[in-house]
Short mmCIF file of C-alpha atoms in Angstrom, two decimals:
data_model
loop_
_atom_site.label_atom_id
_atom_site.label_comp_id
_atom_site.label_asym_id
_atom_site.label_seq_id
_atom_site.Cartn_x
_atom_site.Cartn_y
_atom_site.Cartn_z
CA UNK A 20 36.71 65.50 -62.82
CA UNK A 21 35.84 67.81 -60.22
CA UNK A 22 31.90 68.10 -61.37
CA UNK A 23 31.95 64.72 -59.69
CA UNK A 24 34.12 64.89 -56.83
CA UNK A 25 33.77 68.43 -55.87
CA UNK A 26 29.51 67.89 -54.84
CA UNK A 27 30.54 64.50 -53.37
CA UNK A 28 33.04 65.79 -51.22
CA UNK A 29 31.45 68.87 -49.72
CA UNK A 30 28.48 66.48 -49.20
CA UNK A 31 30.42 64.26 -47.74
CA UNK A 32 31.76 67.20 -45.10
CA UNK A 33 28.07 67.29 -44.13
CA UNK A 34 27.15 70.58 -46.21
CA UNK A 35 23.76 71.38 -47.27
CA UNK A 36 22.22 71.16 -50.76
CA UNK A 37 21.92 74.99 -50.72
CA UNK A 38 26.04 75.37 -49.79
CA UNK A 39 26.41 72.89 -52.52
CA UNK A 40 25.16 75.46 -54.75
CA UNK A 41 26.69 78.13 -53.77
CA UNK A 42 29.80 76.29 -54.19
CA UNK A 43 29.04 76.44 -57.98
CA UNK A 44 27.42 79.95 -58.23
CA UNK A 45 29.32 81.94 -56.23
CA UNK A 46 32.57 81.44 -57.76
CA UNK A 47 31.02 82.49 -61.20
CA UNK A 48 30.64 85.99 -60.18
CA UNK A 49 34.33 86.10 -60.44
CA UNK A 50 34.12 84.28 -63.91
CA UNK A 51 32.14 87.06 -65.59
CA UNK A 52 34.66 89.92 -65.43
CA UNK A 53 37.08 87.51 -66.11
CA UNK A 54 35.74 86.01 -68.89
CA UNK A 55 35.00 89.39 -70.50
CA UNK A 56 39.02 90.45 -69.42
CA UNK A 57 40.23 87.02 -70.94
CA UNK A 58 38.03 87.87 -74.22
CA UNK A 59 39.79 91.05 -74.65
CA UNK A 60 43.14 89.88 -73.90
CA UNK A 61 42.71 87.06 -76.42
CA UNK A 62 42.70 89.76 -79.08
CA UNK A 63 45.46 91.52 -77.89
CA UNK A 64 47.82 88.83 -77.12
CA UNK A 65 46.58 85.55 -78.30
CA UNK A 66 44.74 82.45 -76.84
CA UNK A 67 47.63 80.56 -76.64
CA UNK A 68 49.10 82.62 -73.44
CA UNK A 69 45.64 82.71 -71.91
CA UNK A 70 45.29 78.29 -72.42
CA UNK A 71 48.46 78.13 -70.27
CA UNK A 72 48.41 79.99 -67.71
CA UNK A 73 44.58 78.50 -66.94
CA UNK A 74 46.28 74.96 -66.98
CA UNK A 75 48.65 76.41 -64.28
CA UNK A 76 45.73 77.47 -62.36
CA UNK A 77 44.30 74.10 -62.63
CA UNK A 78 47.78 72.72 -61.09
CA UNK A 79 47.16 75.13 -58.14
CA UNK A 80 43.51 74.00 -57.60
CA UNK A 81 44.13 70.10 -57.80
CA UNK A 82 47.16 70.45 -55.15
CA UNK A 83 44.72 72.97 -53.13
CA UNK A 84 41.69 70.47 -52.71
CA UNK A 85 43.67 67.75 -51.56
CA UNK A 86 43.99 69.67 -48.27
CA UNK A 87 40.99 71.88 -48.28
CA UNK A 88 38.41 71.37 -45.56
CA UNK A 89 34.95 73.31 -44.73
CA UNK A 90 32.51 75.48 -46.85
CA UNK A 91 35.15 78.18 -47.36
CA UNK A 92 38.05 76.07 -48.28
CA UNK A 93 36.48 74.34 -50.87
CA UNK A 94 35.09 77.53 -52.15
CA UNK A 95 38.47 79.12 -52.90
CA UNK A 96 39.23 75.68 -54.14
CA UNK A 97 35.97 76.67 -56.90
CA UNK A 98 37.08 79.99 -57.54
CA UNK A 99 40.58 79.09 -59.24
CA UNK A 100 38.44 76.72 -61.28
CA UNK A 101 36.22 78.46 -62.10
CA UNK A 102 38.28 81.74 -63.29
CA UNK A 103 40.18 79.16 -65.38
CA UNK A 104 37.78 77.79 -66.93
CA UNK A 105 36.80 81.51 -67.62
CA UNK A 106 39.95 82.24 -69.21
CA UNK A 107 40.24 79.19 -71.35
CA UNK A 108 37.31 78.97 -73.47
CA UNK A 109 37.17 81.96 -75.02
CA UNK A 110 41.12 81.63 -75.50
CA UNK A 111 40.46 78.33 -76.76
CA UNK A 112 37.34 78.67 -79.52
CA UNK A 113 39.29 82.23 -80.60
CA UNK A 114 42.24 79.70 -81.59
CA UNK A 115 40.20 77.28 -83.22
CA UNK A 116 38.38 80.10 -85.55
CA UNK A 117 42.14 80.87 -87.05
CA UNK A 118 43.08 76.94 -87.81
CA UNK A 119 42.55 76.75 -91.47
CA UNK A 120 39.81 74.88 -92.89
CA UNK A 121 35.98 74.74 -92.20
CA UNK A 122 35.32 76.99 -89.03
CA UNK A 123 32.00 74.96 -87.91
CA UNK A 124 34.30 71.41 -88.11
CA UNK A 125 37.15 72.71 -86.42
CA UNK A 126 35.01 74.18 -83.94
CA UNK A 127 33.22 70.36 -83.04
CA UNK A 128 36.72 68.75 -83.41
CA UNK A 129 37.35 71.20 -80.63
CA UNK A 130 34.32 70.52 -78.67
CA UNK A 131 34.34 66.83 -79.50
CA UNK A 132 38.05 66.66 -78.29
CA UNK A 133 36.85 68.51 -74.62
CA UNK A 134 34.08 66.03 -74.04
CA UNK A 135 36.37 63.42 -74.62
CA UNK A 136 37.95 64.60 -71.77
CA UNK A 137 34.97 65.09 -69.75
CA UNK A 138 34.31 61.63 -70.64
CA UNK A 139 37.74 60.46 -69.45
CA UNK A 140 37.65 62.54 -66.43
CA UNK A 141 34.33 61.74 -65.45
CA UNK A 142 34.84 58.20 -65.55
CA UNK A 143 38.38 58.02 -64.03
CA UNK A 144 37.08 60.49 -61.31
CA UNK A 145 34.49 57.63 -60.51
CA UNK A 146 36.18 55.09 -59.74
CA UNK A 147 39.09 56.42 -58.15
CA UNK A 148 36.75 57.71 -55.77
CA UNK A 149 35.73 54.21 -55.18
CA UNK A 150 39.11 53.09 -55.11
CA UNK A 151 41.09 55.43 -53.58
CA UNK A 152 39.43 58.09 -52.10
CA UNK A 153 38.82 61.67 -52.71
CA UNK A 154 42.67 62.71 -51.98
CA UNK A 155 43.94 60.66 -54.90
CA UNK A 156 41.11 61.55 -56.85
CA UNK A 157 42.42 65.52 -56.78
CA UNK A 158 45.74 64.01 -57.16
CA UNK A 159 45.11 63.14 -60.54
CA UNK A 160 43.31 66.59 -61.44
CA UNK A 161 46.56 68.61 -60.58
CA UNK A 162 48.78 65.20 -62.95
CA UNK A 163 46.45 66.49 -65.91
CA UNK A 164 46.90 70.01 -65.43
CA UNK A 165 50.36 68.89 -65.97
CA UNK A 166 49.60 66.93 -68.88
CA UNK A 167 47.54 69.76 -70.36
CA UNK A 168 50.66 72.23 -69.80
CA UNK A 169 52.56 69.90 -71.72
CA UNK A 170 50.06 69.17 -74.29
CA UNK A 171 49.85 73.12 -74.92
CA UNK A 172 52.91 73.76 -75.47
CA UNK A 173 52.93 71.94 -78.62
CA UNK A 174 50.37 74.33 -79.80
CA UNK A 175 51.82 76.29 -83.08
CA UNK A 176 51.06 80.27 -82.46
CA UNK A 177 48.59 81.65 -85.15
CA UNK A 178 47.78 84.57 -83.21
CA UNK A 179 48.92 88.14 -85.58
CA UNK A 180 49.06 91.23 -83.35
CA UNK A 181 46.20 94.13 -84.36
CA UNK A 182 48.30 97.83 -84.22
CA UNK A 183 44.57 99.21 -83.21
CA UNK A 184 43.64 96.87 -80.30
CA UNK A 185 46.95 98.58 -78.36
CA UNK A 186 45.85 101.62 -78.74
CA UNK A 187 43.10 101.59 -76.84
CA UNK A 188 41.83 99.58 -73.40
CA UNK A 189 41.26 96.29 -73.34
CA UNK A 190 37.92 96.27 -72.81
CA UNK A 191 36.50 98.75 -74.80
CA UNK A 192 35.43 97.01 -78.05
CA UNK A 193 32.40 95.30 -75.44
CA UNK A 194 29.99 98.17 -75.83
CA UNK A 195 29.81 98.24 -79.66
CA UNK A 196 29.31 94.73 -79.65
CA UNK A 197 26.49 94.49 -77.22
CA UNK A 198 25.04 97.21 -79.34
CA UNK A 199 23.87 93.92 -82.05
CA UNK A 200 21.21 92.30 -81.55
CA UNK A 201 23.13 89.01 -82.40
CA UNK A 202 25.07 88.88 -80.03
CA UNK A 203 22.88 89.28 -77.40
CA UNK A 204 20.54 86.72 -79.17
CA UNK A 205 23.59 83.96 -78.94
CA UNK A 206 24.23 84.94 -75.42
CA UNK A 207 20.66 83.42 -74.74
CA UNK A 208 21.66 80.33 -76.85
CA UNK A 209 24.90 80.07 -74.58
CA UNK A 210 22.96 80.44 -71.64
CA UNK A 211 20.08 77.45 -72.78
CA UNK A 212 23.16 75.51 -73.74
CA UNK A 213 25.12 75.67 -70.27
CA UNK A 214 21.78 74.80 -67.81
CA UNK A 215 22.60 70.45 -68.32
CA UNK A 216 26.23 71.96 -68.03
CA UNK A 217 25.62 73.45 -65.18
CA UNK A 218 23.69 70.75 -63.38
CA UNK A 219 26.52 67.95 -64.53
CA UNK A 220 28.86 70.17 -62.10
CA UNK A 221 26.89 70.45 -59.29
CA UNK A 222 23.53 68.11 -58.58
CA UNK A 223 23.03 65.27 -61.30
CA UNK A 224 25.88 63.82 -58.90
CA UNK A 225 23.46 64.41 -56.17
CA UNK A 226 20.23 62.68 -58.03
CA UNK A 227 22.22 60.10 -59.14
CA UNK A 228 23.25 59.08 -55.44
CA UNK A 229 19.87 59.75 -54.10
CA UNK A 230 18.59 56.64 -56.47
CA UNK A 231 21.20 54.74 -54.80
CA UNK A 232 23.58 54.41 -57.86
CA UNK A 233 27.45 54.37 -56.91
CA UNK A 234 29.85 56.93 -57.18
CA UNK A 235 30.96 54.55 -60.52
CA UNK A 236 27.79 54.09 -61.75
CA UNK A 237 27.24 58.13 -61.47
CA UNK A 238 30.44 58.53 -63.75
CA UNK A 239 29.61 56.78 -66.29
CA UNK A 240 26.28 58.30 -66.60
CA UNK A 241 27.96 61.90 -66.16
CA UNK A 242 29.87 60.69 -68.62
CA UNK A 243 27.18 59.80 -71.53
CA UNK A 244 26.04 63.59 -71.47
CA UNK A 245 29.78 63.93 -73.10
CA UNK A 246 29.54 61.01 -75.55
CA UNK A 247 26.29 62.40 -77.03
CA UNK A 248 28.37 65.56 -77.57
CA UNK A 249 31.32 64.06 -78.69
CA UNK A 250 29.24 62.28 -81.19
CA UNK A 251 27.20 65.64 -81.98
CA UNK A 252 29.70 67.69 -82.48
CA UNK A 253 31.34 65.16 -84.95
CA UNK A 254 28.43 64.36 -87.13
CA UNK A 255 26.54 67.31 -87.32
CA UNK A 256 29.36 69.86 -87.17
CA UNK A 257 29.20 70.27 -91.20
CA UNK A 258 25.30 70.60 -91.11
CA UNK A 259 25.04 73.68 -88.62
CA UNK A 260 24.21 76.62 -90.09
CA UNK A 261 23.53 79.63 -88.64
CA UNK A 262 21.02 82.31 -89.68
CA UNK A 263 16.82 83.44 -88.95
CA UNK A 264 15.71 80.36 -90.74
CA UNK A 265 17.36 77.42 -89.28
CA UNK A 266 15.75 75.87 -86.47
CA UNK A 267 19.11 74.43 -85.23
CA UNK A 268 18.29 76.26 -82.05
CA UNK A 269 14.88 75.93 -81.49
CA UNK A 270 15.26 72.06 -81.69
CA UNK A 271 18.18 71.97 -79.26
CA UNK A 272 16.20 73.95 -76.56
CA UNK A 273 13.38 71.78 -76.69
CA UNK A 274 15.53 68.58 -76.51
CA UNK A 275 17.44 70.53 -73.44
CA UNK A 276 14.31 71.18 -71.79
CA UNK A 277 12.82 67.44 -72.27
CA UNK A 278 15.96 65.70 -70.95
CA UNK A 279 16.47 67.74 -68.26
CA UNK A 280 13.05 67.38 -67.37
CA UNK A 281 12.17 63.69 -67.85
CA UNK A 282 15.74 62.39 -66.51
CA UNK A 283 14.23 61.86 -62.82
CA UNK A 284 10.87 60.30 -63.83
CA UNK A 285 12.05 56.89 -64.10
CA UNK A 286 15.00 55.30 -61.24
CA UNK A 287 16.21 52.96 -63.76
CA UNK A 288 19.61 53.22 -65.33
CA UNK A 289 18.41 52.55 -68.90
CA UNK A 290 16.07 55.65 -69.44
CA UNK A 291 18.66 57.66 -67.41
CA UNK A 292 21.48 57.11 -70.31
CA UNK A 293 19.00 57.75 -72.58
CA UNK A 294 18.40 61.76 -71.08
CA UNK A 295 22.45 61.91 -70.69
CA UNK A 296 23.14 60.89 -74.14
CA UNK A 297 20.22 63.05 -75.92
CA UNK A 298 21.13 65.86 -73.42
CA UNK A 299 24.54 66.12 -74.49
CA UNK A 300 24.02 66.03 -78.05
CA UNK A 301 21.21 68.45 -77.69
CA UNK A 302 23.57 71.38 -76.05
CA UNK A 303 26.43 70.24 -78.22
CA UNK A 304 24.69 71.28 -81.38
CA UNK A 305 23.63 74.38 -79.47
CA UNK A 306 27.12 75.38 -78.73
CA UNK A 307 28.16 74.85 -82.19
CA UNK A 308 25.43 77.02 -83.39
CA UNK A 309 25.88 79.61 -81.13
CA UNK A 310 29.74 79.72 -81.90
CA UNK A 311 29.62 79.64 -85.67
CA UNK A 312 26.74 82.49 -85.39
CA UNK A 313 29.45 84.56 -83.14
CA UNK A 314 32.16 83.89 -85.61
CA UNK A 315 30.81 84.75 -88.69
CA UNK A 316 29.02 88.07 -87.17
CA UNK A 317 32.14 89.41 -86.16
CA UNK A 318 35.90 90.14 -87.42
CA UNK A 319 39.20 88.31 -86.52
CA UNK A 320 40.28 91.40 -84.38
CA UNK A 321 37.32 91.42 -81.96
CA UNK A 322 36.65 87.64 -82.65
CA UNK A 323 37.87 86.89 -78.50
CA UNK A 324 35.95 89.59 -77.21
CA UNK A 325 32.77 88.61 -79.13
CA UNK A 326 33.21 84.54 -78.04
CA UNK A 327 34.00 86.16 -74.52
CA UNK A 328 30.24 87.66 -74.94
CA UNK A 329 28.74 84.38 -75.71
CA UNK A 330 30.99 83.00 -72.67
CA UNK A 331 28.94 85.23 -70.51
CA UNK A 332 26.03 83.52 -71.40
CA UNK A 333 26.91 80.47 -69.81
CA UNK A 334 28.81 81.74 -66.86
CA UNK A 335 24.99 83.57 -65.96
CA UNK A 336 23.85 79.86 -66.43
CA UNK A 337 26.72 78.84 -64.28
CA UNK A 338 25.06 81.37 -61.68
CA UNK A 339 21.82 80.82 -61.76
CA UNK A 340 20.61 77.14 -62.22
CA UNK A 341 23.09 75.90 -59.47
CA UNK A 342 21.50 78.83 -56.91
CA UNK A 343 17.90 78.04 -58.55
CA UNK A 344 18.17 74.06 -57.97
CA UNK A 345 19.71 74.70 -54.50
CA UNK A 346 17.04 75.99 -53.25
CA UNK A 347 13.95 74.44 -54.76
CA UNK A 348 15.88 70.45 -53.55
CA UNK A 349 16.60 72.16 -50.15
CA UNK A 350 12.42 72.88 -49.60
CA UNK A 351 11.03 70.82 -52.48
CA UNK A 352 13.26 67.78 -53.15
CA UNK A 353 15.53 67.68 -56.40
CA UNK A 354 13.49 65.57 -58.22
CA UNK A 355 10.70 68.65 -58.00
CA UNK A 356 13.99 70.89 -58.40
CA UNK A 357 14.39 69.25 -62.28
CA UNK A 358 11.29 69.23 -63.20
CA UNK A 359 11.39 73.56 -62.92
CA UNK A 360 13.98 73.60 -65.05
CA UNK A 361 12.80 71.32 -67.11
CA UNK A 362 10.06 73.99 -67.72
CA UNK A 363 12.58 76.93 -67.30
CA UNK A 364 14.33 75.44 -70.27
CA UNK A 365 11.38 75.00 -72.42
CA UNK A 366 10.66 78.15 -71.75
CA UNK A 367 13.51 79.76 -72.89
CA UNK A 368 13.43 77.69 -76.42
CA UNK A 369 10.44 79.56 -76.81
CA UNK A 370 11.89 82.82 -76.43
CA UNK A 371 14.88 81.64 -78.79
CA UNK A 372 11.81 80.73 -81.46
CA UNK A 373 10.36 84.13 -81.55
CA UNK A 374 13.47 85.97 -81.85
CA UNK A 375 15.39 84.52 -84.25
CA UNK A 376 14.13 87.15 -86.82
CA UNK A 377 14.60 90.09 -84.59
CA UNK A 378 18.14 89.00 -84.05
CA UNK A 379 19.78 88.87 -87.31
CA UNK A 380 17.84 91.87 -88.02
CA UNK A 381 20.81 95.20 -88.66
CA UNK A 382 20.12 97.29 -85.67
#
């Protein structure tokens, strides 16, 4: 909800495009430690621990930005979300690994469930806003924290203690891992998968209002980039495969980079779905690649740590593109500002192409 409301309402204080995004990037500096502590803890505790206390945090945050007011408000307002979301999808992904059955469909059940949401949120987010304002709208983020608390709960506990994970610190198993070439390889795929993610949160809100479309009208086109991963990770989650001669991948980043692209080159609302729906199904198959390709490359005992890695990947994107687009639609417009990523994100399918090989290469 808040990748809406959040852009919306700090424009609506009067904020610049470049606070704007550093109301996204900043907070992700705190993410990456996290993300890499929440990893580790994962393994040593279980994911189940980790999901609730980030839907308490959400609680906090909803309850928090229905008072906050000014750059620096809002930003601590960012920074709980953000270091939950941190926390809760490596926690998450780790739990759906250990649910029996095929690991690349319970992984897009997973990822099809969460874009449901977005989809729900998105939506509902929109036209509260229209209705009711952006109080109520943060009302109802901190009512589906609650629901979420609830919701996990109910979750049965698969996680199995490892006697050699206490005996050492939590964070020690990262070096060895960065060590393969794999995983640094599916950090880069996490990374090309997380730019549209990325830009959802912070200035497709902002492009969509700046073609004069309503704050509804922007939710349900935030809200197609989900159904085209809903439907993604449903249909194609049995086809994924993972090793040097798939192009999974390669054909995801170039579909990234195209949508992202091409999404401002025509105001009309028709073309626009279009970009949202291939865009989401695009990174959707990229995130299923990249997760399967983490799974299988490492063991059950380091499995959090290892998803924490590929985590990394997009909190860097989470960084980055929100700083990058900031300031190219602050001197260059953000239509101009989509079209560099557009190439950004072609460019890094390239790199993705040519080092396939080298990555599932033993090192």
């Amino acid at each position: 909800m808040t990748w809406l409301a959040v852009p919306l309402y700090a424009h609506a204080q009067g904020m610049s495009n470049a606070q704007i995004g550093a109301l996204f990037a900043a907070p992700v500096l705190a993410q990456a430690p996290l993300n890499l502590v929440g990893g580790a803890y994962t393994d040593r505790i279980g994911g189940r621990r980790i999901m609730l206390g980030s839907c308490f945090v959400v609680m906090a945050a909803g309850l928090w930005f229905m008072v906050a007011a000014g750059f620096w408000m809002l930003m601590v307002g960012q920074v709980a979300l953000i270091l939950s979301r941190a926390a809760f999808w490596p926690a998450t992904w780790a739990m759906a690994t250990e649910l029996p059955g095929e690991r690349g469909v319970q992984l897009g059940r997973l990822n099809a469930v969460t874009n449901f949401g977005q989809i729900g949120g998105t939506v509902l987010c929109g036209f509260v806003l229209a209705a009711a304002g952006f109080g109520a709208t943060f009302l109802v983020l901190t009512a589906t924290g609650v629901l979420s608390l609830f919701a996990g709960l109910a979750t049965p506990r698969l996680h199995k203690r490892h006697a050699a994970l206490s005996a050492r610190h939590p964070l020690a198993g990262y070096l060895p891992l960065l060590r393969r070439r794999i995983i640094v390889y599916t950090m880069l795929c996490a990374y090309l998968s997380a730019l549209p993610f990325s830009l959802t949160m912070s200035f497709y809100p902002l492009l969509f209002a700046q073609f004069g479309h309503s704050e509804g009208a922007s939710g349900v086109l935030l809200g197609l980039r989900a159904a085209g991963s809903i439907l993604a990770s449903l249909l194609t989650a049995r086809f994924v495969r993972t090793g040097p001669q798939t192009l999974w991948p390669v054909t995801c980043g170039v579909a990234v980079a195209a949508s992202v692209g091409f999404v401002p080159v025509i105001n009309h609302v028709a073309p626009i779905a279009l970009w949202m729906l291939i865009v989401g199904a695009a990174t959707a198959a990229m995130t299923l690649y990249f997760q399967i390709t983490i799974s299988e490359a490492s063991g059950v005992a380091e499995r959090g740590s290892a998803l924490a890695l590929g985590g990394l990947g997009w909190s860097v994107s989470h960084l980055s593109t929100p700083l990058l687009m900031g300031f190219l639609a602050d001197r260059y417009g953000i239509v101009v500002g989509f079209y560099v990523l557009g190439a950004f994100a072609a460019a890094c399918a390239i790199v993705i192409a040519f080092t396939r090989h080298w990555a599932f290469q033993r090192s």
